[in-house]
Each structure stands twice: as structure tokens, then as C-alpha cells.
Amino acid sequence: MPDENPLIEVRDLVKHFGSVIALSGVSMKVGRSEVLCLLGDNGAGKSTLIKTLSGVHRLTSGAFLVEGQPITFASPRDALDAGIATVYQDLAMIPLMSVTRNFFMGREPTRGFGPFRFVDFDHCDAVTRDEMRKIGIDIRDPHQAVGTLSGGERQCVAIARAVYFGAKVLILDEPTSALGVAQTSMVLKYIHQVRSKGLGVIFITHNVRHAYAVGDRFTVLNRGKTLGTFTKSEIQIDSLQNLMAGGKELQTLSHELGGTV
Ligand SMILES: Nc1ncnc2c1ncn2[C@@H]1O[C@H](COP(=O)(O)OP(=O)(O)OP(=O)(O)O)[C@@H](O)[C@H]1O
Ligand SMILES: [Mg+2]
């Protein structure tokens, strides 16, 4: 990873909500062709951190650099314009709208000019079908409602959309938390594919196994602070699990139950 110029870097990031201290000194970075996994227990500050990176929240203090330049986002639109796209698990799609409409979501290209301007739906359908085929999802009818796709397919549509519209950094907030095994592996495979296109990926998850399957580096958050960042060669999956708050409790529980949790 080109350490001199990561795609995104934050140093000593602090975020308060009134008297609540959500982040109290978080540092992390992600480079091109890299999957950074952000791990931490409930309330660790993962969502707050990515909302700060994606322009939803303003930081209280600390440094935020995009490709080496200090930056302040006034809105999520600013972050998107800077190439930072966020895929939230629930808000990714409008279930009753077609796959194509969800893919373009107001960014449909138009043809003609002046009062004769119209959306080129055939082109949109073709692009959607093509982009989905590239990732191994065969959309028979691009007009079918997105709600009829599986959870994993929907996540892939949301990721494909961000990539197609030029994201440099993709932030994924728990993309696999509601998915079964096959669906999870579909999404993880796609994350791996996106990384090889040169994007930086920030993958937030509770699941250490999912993180370990695709991650290059792991940043562990605990109560608003960075506990550490490790490359895959530096840390084993069990130690990573233990580092997350609750890891010890889980081990004890597993011991008490006489198996693995
Ligand atoms: N808008 C807000 N106003 C006040 N407090 C907030 C706000 N958003 C988050 N917090 C607090 O900040 C802390 C971190 O929350 P955050 O949602 O970032 O955690 P998380 O790591 O994403 O947890 P989870 O795994 O449950 O999604 C929590 O104590 C939460 O109550
Ligand atoms: Mg969260």
C-alpha cells in the first residue's frame, strides 16, 4: 500500500454528540487496492466513524485527509463527489422500484435536447444487465423489482452501482450481517473483485471470519478509540476475535458450553 498517499486517512479523530463522546481519538487509513476491515463491538463507534467519512457528521477535532489533502465535507453529496461511496445495509435500495431504477437512482443519462430531452431507458437497462452479468448475477428482466432479488444480490447491486459511478473508496456498513453462507460468500467474492479494480474498501463487520476472508488490514475500535491496526500476517483470527470487546467473554462462554461459539 502506498503509505505516503492513502486514499483516506484520519488521525486522532474526535466526535462528540453533546456530552456523548462517540469517538475519542481514532486513526485509520485505507489505500488503493486494499480492504481495510473496521471491527468493534456494539457502540464502539464504527457507524459514527464512517458517517464522519461520508459527510453525514462533522468531526469535532482531528485530521481528515483524502489523497493527502485535508478536507471537510458539508454533506454526503460532497463525499460522493470526492469518490467516497457508502453502502448502508438497509437504505441501499428501494424495494418496489426496478433493478435499473435502483441502479441509476436519478442519474439516468438523457438523450435529445431542450424540451425533447428524455431518459434513455433502453441504455439504462442494457448497462444494468451488463454490469450485473459481470459479477455473475443474471438479471432476466431489469424491470423486475429490486425487492425480488436476494439480500446478497441487492448488496451486489448497491456495490456495482457505486463502482460504476466512479467511487474510489467504498464504505460497506455490515453488508453481510443479515446474509446466509452462500449469500455472504457472493458478497465477499465481489468485494475481492472490487479491490482488484484499484478501489479502497472499508468493510465494517462484527464477524471476524468475514473480515479475515477478504481483509488486508484490520483496525479494531473499542469505546471510541483505536485499539490497533494489524495486517493479516501480524494477527491470527483468534487473536483478532479476542481483541474485539467480548472476545474474552465469548471464549469463556464457549468453554462453559463445551464447544465453540
Ligand atoms: N446521533 C447521535 N447522538 C448521540 N449519540 C450518538 C449518536 N450516534 C451515535 N451515538 C453514540 O455513539 C456511540 C457509538 O455509536 P455507533 O453507532 O458509532 O457504534 P457502532 O460501533 O456502529 O455500533 P453497532 O455495532 O451497534 O452498529 C454510542 O454510544 C452511541 O450511543
Ligand atoms: Mg453501527
Tab-separated table of C-alpha atoms and ligand atoms in Angstrom:
chain	number	residue	atom	x	y	z
A	1	MET	CA	0.000	0.000	0.000
A	2	PRO	CA	1.380	3.438	-0.862
A	3	ASP	CA	1.789	4.718	2.667
A	4	GLU	CA	2.671	8.281	1.610
A	5	ASN	CA	-0.671	8.888	-0.002
A	6	PRO	CA	-3.548	6.776	1.227
A	7	LEU	CA	-6.977	7.326	-0.322
A	8	ILE	CA	-8.402	8.185	3.083
A	9	GLU	CA	-6.635	8.866	6.327
A	10	VAL	CA	-7.918	10.048	9.698
A	11	ARG	CA	-5.730	10.922	12.668
A	12	ASP	CA	-6.925	11.360	16.244
A	13	LEU	CA	-10.484	11.816	15.159
A	14	VAL	CA	-12.812	13.006	17.903
A	15	LYS	CA	-16.589	13.193	17.647
A	16	HIS	CA	-18.898	14.364	20.408
A	17	PHE	CA	-22.671	14.404	20.348
A	18	GLY	CA	-23.376	16.937	23.077
A	19	SER	CA	-21.978	15.256	26.175
A	20	VAL	CA	-21.693	11.839	24.488
A	21	ILE	CA	-18.171	11.062	23.308
A	22	ALA	CA	-18.640	8.693	20.375
A	23	LEU	CA	-15.049	8.840	19.093
A	24	SER	CA	-12.145	9.871	21.258
A	25	GLY	CA	-9.065	9.525	19.102
A	26	VAL	CA	-9.420	7.223	16.120
A	27	SER	CA	-6.722	6.819	13.489
A	28	MET	CA	-7.002	4.709	10.352
A	29	LYS	CA	-6.227	4.764	6.666
A	30	VAL	CA	-7.052	2.885	3.514
A	31	GLY	CA	-5.083	2.727	0.277
A	32	ARG	CA	-5.741	1.683	-3.294
A	33	SER	CA	-6.486	-1.977	-3.859
A	34	GLU	CA	-6.840	-2.540	-0.171
A	35	VAL	CA	-9.603	-3.867	2.033
A	36	LEU	CA	-9.486	-2.344	5.489
A	37	CYS	CA	-11.785	-4.045	7.961
A	38	LEU	CA	-13.199	-1.974	10.758
A	39	LEU	CA	-14.032	-4.209	13.677
A	40	GLY	CA	-15.572	-3.440	17.023
A	41	ASP	CA	-18.387	-4.355	19.332
A	42	ASN	CA	-21.762	-2.583	19.518
A	43	GLY	CA	-21.308	1.067	20.354
A	44	ALA	CA	-17.581	1.042	19.538
A	45	GLY	CA	-18.076	3.939	17.140
A	46	LYS	CA	-17.898	2.201	13.752
A	47	SER	CA	-21.010	3.810	12.280
A	48	THR	CA	-20.078	7.213	13.701
A	49	LEU	CA	-16.657	6.930	12.084
A	50	ILE	CA	-17.987	6.063	8.649
A	51	LYS	CA	-20.708	8.702	8.876
A	52	THR	CA	-17.951	11.211	9.510
A	53	LEU	CA	-16.016	9.930	6.498
A	54	SER	CA	-19.110	10.065	4.310
A	55	GLY	CA	-20.112	13.634	5.148
A	56	VAL	CA	-23.091	12.884	7.403
A	57	HIS	CA	-21.363	14.140	10.584
A	58	ARG	CA	-18.877	16.940	11.068
A	59	LEU	CA	-15.837	15.948	13.132
A	60	THR	CA	-15.256	17.669	16.466
A	61	SER	CA	-11.477	17.594	16.066
A	62	GLY	CA	-8.713	15.662	14.335
A	63	ALA	CA	-7.350	15.391	10.817
A	64	PHE	CA	-9.204	14.010	7.814
A	65	LEU	CA	-7.232	13.661	4.596
A	66	VAL	CA	-8.368	12.469	1.191
A	67	GLU	CA	-5.438	11.556	-1.058
A	68	GLY	CA	-3.166	13.561	1.222
A	69	GLN	CA	-5.301	16.735	1.238
A	70	PRO	CA	-7.127	17.958	4.358
A	71	ILE	CA	-10.830	18.024	3.628
A	72	THR	CA	-14.165	18.988	5.215
A	73	PHE	CA	-17.406	17.649	3.828
A	74	ALA	CA	-20.550	19.738	4.281
A	75	SER	CA	-22.841	16.927	3.106
A	76	PRO	CA	-22.882	13.325	1.850
A	77	ARG	CA	-23.054	14.787	-1.677
A	78	ASP	CA	-19.584	16.328	-1.160
A	79	ALA	CA	-18.194	12.968	-0.078
A	80	LEU	CA	-19.726	11.272	-3.105
A	81	ASP	CA	-18.239	13.917	-5.403
A	82	ALA	CA	-14.848	13.171	-3.838
A	83	GLY	CA	-15.332	9.499	-4.745
A	84	ILE	CA	-16.348	8.172	-1.332
A	85	ALA	CA	-19.437	5.991	-1.671
A	86	THR	CA	-21.191	4.379	1.273
A	87	VAL	CA	-23.449	1.360	1.088
A	88	TYR	CA	-25.720	1.019	4.104
A	89	GLN	CA	-27.323	-2.302	4.704
A	90	ASP	CA	-30.926	-1.129	4.942
A	91	LEU	CA	-31.032	2.032	2.919
A	92	ALA	CA	-29.249	0.670	-0.109
A	93	MET	CA	-32.324	0.094	-2.257
A	94	ILE	CA	-35.964	0.982	-2.841
A	95	PRO	CA	-37.530	-2.492	-2.937
A	96	LEU	CA	-40.513	-1.751	-5.175
A	97	MET	CA	-38.506	0.050	-7.829
A	98	SER	CA	-36.908	-1.852	-10.688
A	99	VAL	CA	-33.314	-3.009	-10.642
A	100	THR	CA	-32.489	-0.439	-13.329
A	101	ARG	CA	-34.111	2.477	-11.481
A	102	ASN	CA	-32.274	1.477	-8.329
A	103	PHE	CA	-29.029	1.170	-10.224
A	104	PHE	CA	-29.248	4.678	-11.676
A	105	MET	CA	-31.296	6.317	-8.916
A	106	GLY	CA	-31.741	9.730	-10.507
A	107	ARG	CA	-28.507	9.598	-12.504
A	108	GLU	CA	-30.101	8.247	-15.678
A	109	PRO	CA	-28.421	9.612	-18.786
A	110	THR	CA	-30.702	11.590	-21.080
A	111	ARG	CA	-30.841	11.895	-24.849
A	112	GLY	CA	-32.095	14.691	-27.073
A	113	PHE	CA	-32.026	18.330	-26.020
A	114	GLY	CA	-34.240	21.069	-24.552
A	115	PRO	CA	-37.891	20.050	-24.295
A	116	PHE	CA	-37.103	16.866	-26.250
A	117	ARG	CA	-34.792	15.566	-23.568
A	118	PHE	CA	-35.751	12.085	-22.399
A	119	VAL	CA	-34.275	9.323	-20.303
A	120	ASP	CA	-32.693	6.601	-22.367
A	121	PHE	CA	-34.279	3.644	-20.590
A	122	ASP	CA	-33.055	1.052	-23.087
A	123	HIS	CA	-29.496	2.157	-22.490
A	124	CYS	CA	-30.061	2.073	-18.711
A	125	ASP	CA	-31.463	-1.451	-18.915
A	126	ALA	CA	-28.534	-2.605	-21.035
A	127	VAL	CA	-25.958	-1.081	-18.672
A	128	THR	CA	-27.646	-2.608	-15.624
A	129	ARG	CA	-27.871	-6.044	-17.215
A	130	ASP	CA	-24.224	-5.854	-18.329
A	131	GLU	CA	-22.856	-4.659	-15.014
A	132	MET	CA	-24.751	-7.351	-13.137
A	133	ARG	CA	-23.632	-10.035	-15.567
A	134	LYS	CA	-20.011	-9.015	-14.962
A	135	ILE	CA	-20.419	-10.001	-11.351
A	136	GLY	CA	-22.206	-13.211	-12.165
A	137	ILE	CA	-25.783	-12.134	-11.482
A	138	ASP	CA	-28.094	-12.844	-14.352
A	139	ILE	CA	-30.941	-10.325	-14.287
A	140	ARG	CA	-33.534	-11.760	-16.625
A	141	ASP	CA	-35.684	-8.671	-16.552
A	142	PRO	CA	-34.148	-5.334	-15.480
A	143	HIS	CA	-37.701	-4.110	-14.782
A	144	GLN	CA	-38.188	-6.614	-12.007
A	145	ALA	CA	-38.446	-5.013	-8.584
A	146	VAL	CA	-35.247	-4.970	-6.571
A	147	GLY	CA	-37.237	-6.450	-3.682
A	148	THR	CA	-37.457	-9.714	-5.607
A	149	LEU	CA	-33.657	-10.148	-5.557
A	150	SER	CA	-31.943	-11.978	-2.741
A	151	GLY	CA	-30.250	-9.988	0.043
A	152	GLY	CA	-26.807	-10.786	-1.333
A	153	GLU	CA	-27.793	-9.774	-4.850
A	154	ARG	CA	-29.186	-6.490	-3.553
A	155	GLN	CA	-25.916	-5.727	-1.780
A	156	CYS	CA	-24.071	-6.518	-5.015
A	157	VAL	CA	-26.346	-4.168	-6.994
A	158	ALA	CA	-25.586	-1.391	-4.495
A	159	ILE	CA	-21.840	-2.023	-4.720
A	160	ALA	CA	-21.881	-2.318	-8.523
A	161	ARG	CA	-23.741	0.990	-8.705
A	162	ALA	CA	-21.100	2.763	-6.601
A	163	VAL	CA	-18.289	1.295	-8.692
A	164	TYR	CA	-19.995	2.173	-11.977
A	165	PHE	CA	-20.424	5.783	-10.879
A	166	GLY	CA	-16.726	6.169	-10.161
A	167	ALA	CA	-16.201	5.537	-6.451
A	168	LYS	CA	-12.571	5.440	-5.323
A	169	VAL	CA	-13.402	4.380	-1.816
A	170	LEU	CA	-16.241	2.081	-0.983
A	171	ILE	CA	-17.548	2.030	2.571
A	172	LEU	CA	-19.651	-1.005	3.416
A	173	ASP	CA	-21.521	-0.961	6.721
A	174	GLU	CA	-22.205	-4.557	7.746
A	175	PRO	CA	-23.004	-5.808	4.241
A	176	THR	CA	-23.042	-9.459	5.311
A	177	SER	CA	-24.707	-9.280	8.712
A	178	ALA	CA	-28.144	-10.382	7.515
A	179	LEU	CA	-26.955	-12.928	4.970
A	180	GLY	CA	-26.668	-16.701	4.940
A	181	VAL	CA	-23.498	-18.554	3.986
A	182	ALA	CA	-23.927	-18.684	0.203
A	183	GLN	CA	-25.079	-15.072	0.006
A	184	THR	CA	-22.213	-13.948	2.211
A	185	SER	CA	-19.661	-15.640	0.025
A	186	MET	CA	-21.203	-13.981	-3.041
A	187	VAL	CA	-20.742	-10.550	-1.452
A	188	LEU	CA	-17.235	-11.319	-0.140
A	189	LYS	CA	-16.173	-12.534	-3.590
A	190	TYR	CA	-17.443	-9.333	-5.083
A	191	ILE	CA	-15.608	-7.208	-2.514
A	192	HIS	CA	-12.435	-9.040	-3.518
A	193	GLN	CA	-13.160	-8.274	-7.176
A	194	VAL	CA	-13.782	-4.578	-6.453
A	195	ARG	CA	-10.458	-4.365	-4.612
A	196	SER	CA	-8.617	-5.716	-7.653
A	197	LYS	CA	-10.033	-2.811	-9.698
A	198	GLY	CA	-7.904	-0.474	-7.552
A	199	LEU	CA	-10.575	0.749	-5.159
A	200	GLY	CA	-10.054	1.079	-1.447
A	201	VAL	CA	-12.692	-0.705	0.600
A	202	ILE	CA	-13.649	-0.055	4.219
A	203	PHE	CA	-15.540	-3.089	5.369
A	204	ILE	CA	-17.377	-2.804	8.671
A	205	THR	CA	-18.387	-6.017	10.315
A	206	HIS	CA	-18.946	-7.787	13.602
A	207	ASN	CA	-17.887	-11.025	12.036
A	208	VAL	CA	-14.177	-11.708	12.288
A	209	ARG	CA	-14.384	-14.616	9.851
A	210	HIS	CA	-15.967	-12.465	7.162
A	211	ALA	CA	-13.308	-9.828	7.801
A	212	TYR	CA	-10.474	-12.319	7.674
A	213	ALA	CA	-11.710	-13.800	4.394
A	214	VAL	CA	-11.216	-10.568	2.417
A	215	GLY	CA	-9.299	-8.117	4.616
A	216	ASP	CA	-5.739	-6.907	4.116
A	217	ARG	CA	-5.630	-4.958	7.354
A	218	PHE	CA	-7.808	-4.818	10.435
A	219	THR	CA	-8.479	-1.802	12.607
A	220	VAL	CA	-10.129	-2.619	15.900
A	221	LEU	CA	-12.233	0.024	17.627
A	222	ASN	CA	-13.205	-0.087	21.259
A	223	ARG	CA	-15.248	2.575	23.031
A	224	GLY	CA	-14.395	5.246	20.521
A	225	LYS	CA	-10.664	4.526	20.389
A	226	THR	CA	-8.422	2.584	18.028
A	227	LEU	CA	-7.111	-0.500	19.803
A	228	GLY	CA	-4.724	-1.214	16.978
A	229	THR	CA	-4.294	-1.955	13.294
A	230	PHE	CA	-2.877	-5.243	12.096
A	231	THR	CA	-2.014	-6.777	8.776
A	232	LYS	CA	-3.126	-10.305	8.069
A	233	SER	CA	0.390	-11.636	8.632
A	234	GLU	CA	0.553	-9.956	12.048
A	235	ILE	CA	-2.564	-11.392	13.619
A	236	GLN	CA	-4.389	-14.688	13.739
A	237	ILE	CA	-8.129	-14.909	13.541
A	238	ASP	CA	-8.457	-15.978	17.202
A	239	SER	CA	-6.416	-13.065	18.490
A	240	LEU	CA	-8.466	-10.709	16.383
A	241	GLN	CA	-11.637	-12.163	17.853
A	242	ASN	CA	-10.213	-11.709	21.342
A	243	LEU	CA	-9.269	-8.124	20.694
A	244	MET	CA	-12.817	-7.146	19.944
A	245	ALA	CA	-14.585	-6.414	23.174
A	246	GLY	CA	-16.474	-9.538	24.074
A	247	GLY	CA	-13.829	-11.813	22.641
A	248	LYS	CA	-12.809	-12.935	26.096
A	249	GLU	CA	-16.414	-13.341	27.170
A	250	LEU	CA	-17.110	-15.438	24.090
A	251	GLN	CA	-14.168	-17.680	24.846
A	252	THR	CA	-15.326	-18.158	28.413
A	253	LEU	CA	-18.845	-18.836	27.212
A	254	SER	CA	-17.577	-21.291	24.645
A	255	HIS	CA	-15.555	-23.017	27.351
A	256	GLU	CA	-18.577	-23.175	29.647
A	257	LEU	CA	-20.738	-24.579	26.868
A	258	GLY	CA	-18.021	-27.046	25.972
A	259	GLY	CA	-17.812	-26.024	22.336
A	260	THR	CA	-17.189	-23.087	20.075
A	261	VAL	CA	-19.376	-20.019	19.772
B	1	LIG	N1	-26.543	10.949	16.776
B	1	LIG	C1	-26.076	10.548	17.958
B	1	LIG	N2	-26.360	11.235	19.084
B	1	LIG	C2	-25.884	10.852	20.301
B	1	LIG	N3	-25.108	9.761	20.481
B	1	LIG	C3	-24.802	9.020	19.407
B	1	LIG	C4	-25.259	9.374	18.088
B	1	LIG	N4	-24.793	8.462	17.212
B	1	LIG	C5	-24.064	7.592	17.949
B	1	LIG	N5	-24.068	7.919	19.262
B	1	LIG	C6	-23.357	7.198	20.347
B	1	LIG	O1	-22.019	6.993	19.960
B	1	LIG	C7	-21.551	5.697	20.360
B	1	LIG	C8	-21.040	4.937	19.146
B	1	LIG	O2	-22.142	4.555	18.332
B	1	LIG	P1	-22.017	3.884	16.884
B	1	LIG	O3	-23.374	3.785	16.311
B	1	LIG	O4	-20.992	4.612	16.102
B	1	LIG	O5	-21.467	2.426	17.261
B	1	LIG	P2	-21.264	1.150	16.316
B	1	LIG	O6	-19.866	0.689	16.539
B	1	LIG	O7	-21.668	1.457	14.930
B	1	LIG	O8	-22.254	0.088	16.974
B	1	LIG	P3	-23.121	-1.094	16.261
B	1	LIG	O9	-22.171	-2.236	16.094
B	1	LIG	O10	-24.157	-1.392	17.293
B	1	LIG	O11	-23.667	-0.579	14.979
B	1	LIG	C9	-22.700	5.042	21.062
B	1	LIG	O12	-22.517	5.217	22.441
B	1	LIG	C10	-23.920	5.793	20.561
B	1	LIG	O13	-24.935	5.808	21.534
B	2	MG	MG	-23.172	0.676	13.623
